[in-house]
Amino acid sequence: MRDFRLSTAALALNTATLGHNMPGAGAGWSAEQTLDACARRGIGGIVFWRPEIGTRATQIGQYAQQVGVKVVGLCRAPFLTGPLSLQDPRKIKDDFLRSIDETSMLNGDVLTIVVGGVEAGTKGVHESLKYVTERVADVLDYAASNGVRLALEPLHPMYGGDRSCLTTTRDALDICDQLASSWLGVAIDVYHVWWDTEISQQLRRAQNRIFGFHLCDWLAHTTDFLLDRGMMGDGVADIKGLRACVESAGYDGFCEVEVFSAQNWWKRDPEDVLDIMVERFRTVC
């Protein structure tokens, strides 16, 4: 395993950790302020959310290059299925293509895909996963032509109905196997896979298809399944064990801290949040 005690070069901030994925949450920093704060701490990478980028993707990407912080990627592609999706397949595809364009304009490497929930008129996840596979396949060539890798992110099963019919790393890799593209892989998020007793086996199977590794923690007494994640070290997830499995599979990329926390971390001074994030990265990850 890599030794993070003396370097934050492999650390990336997902701006959700500062509340930037939710309107009105957090301190309201601009993208430039966030990049400056990362640069001051030697944080090597950053992942933005689409709402904070707006029409400024190229400008923000250029500023990131100026301050020496790598734009690792963008969150996220539109929901492809389920009640939270745009419903019209043509609109879903158009927004999917726009999200690829935005990632490219940022000089980002990876677009994260949270696939969406169970499609209306169906039961279980099998039919919905077929739709997901078809809609990802439909944009793979476009992503490749823009140099953007697509990362399927399996979510915890509690989100299966509305946010993600894709709930296991096994199913995500099955889609990767079916589409057989070097531009398609998976993102492994501690919050969503810490419970999975098959995870080490599936990560061995993943090999070079791991495109992202997301850090946070699962609080034993969480108060909100969406907006009460823990900072690394505050919960029950075996973070070092998961990182060992990810790196044994060949992953040597950024470790992205993504902490959704409406009642705790988003209410703190973002300077303090970043300082604690760096300290936890060095000591418990």
Short mmCIF file of N, CA and C in Angstrom, two decimals, residues 92 157 237:
data_model
loop_
_atom_site.label_atom_id
_atom_site.label_comp_id
_atom_site.label_asym_id
_atom_site.label_seq_id
_atom_site.Cartn_x
_atom_site.Cartn_y
_atom_site.Cartn_z
N ILE A 92 -32.40 12.33 -21.83
CA ILE A 92 -31.36 11.68 -21.03
C ILE A 92 -30.06 11.60 -21.82
N PRO A 157 -27.56 -0.60 -1.34
CA PRO A 157 -28.89 -1.07 -1.73
C PRO A 157 -30.05 -0.21 -1.24
N ALA A 237 -16.47 1.59 8.87
CA ALA A 237 -15.92 1.01 7.65
C ALA A 237 -14.44 0.70 7.81
#
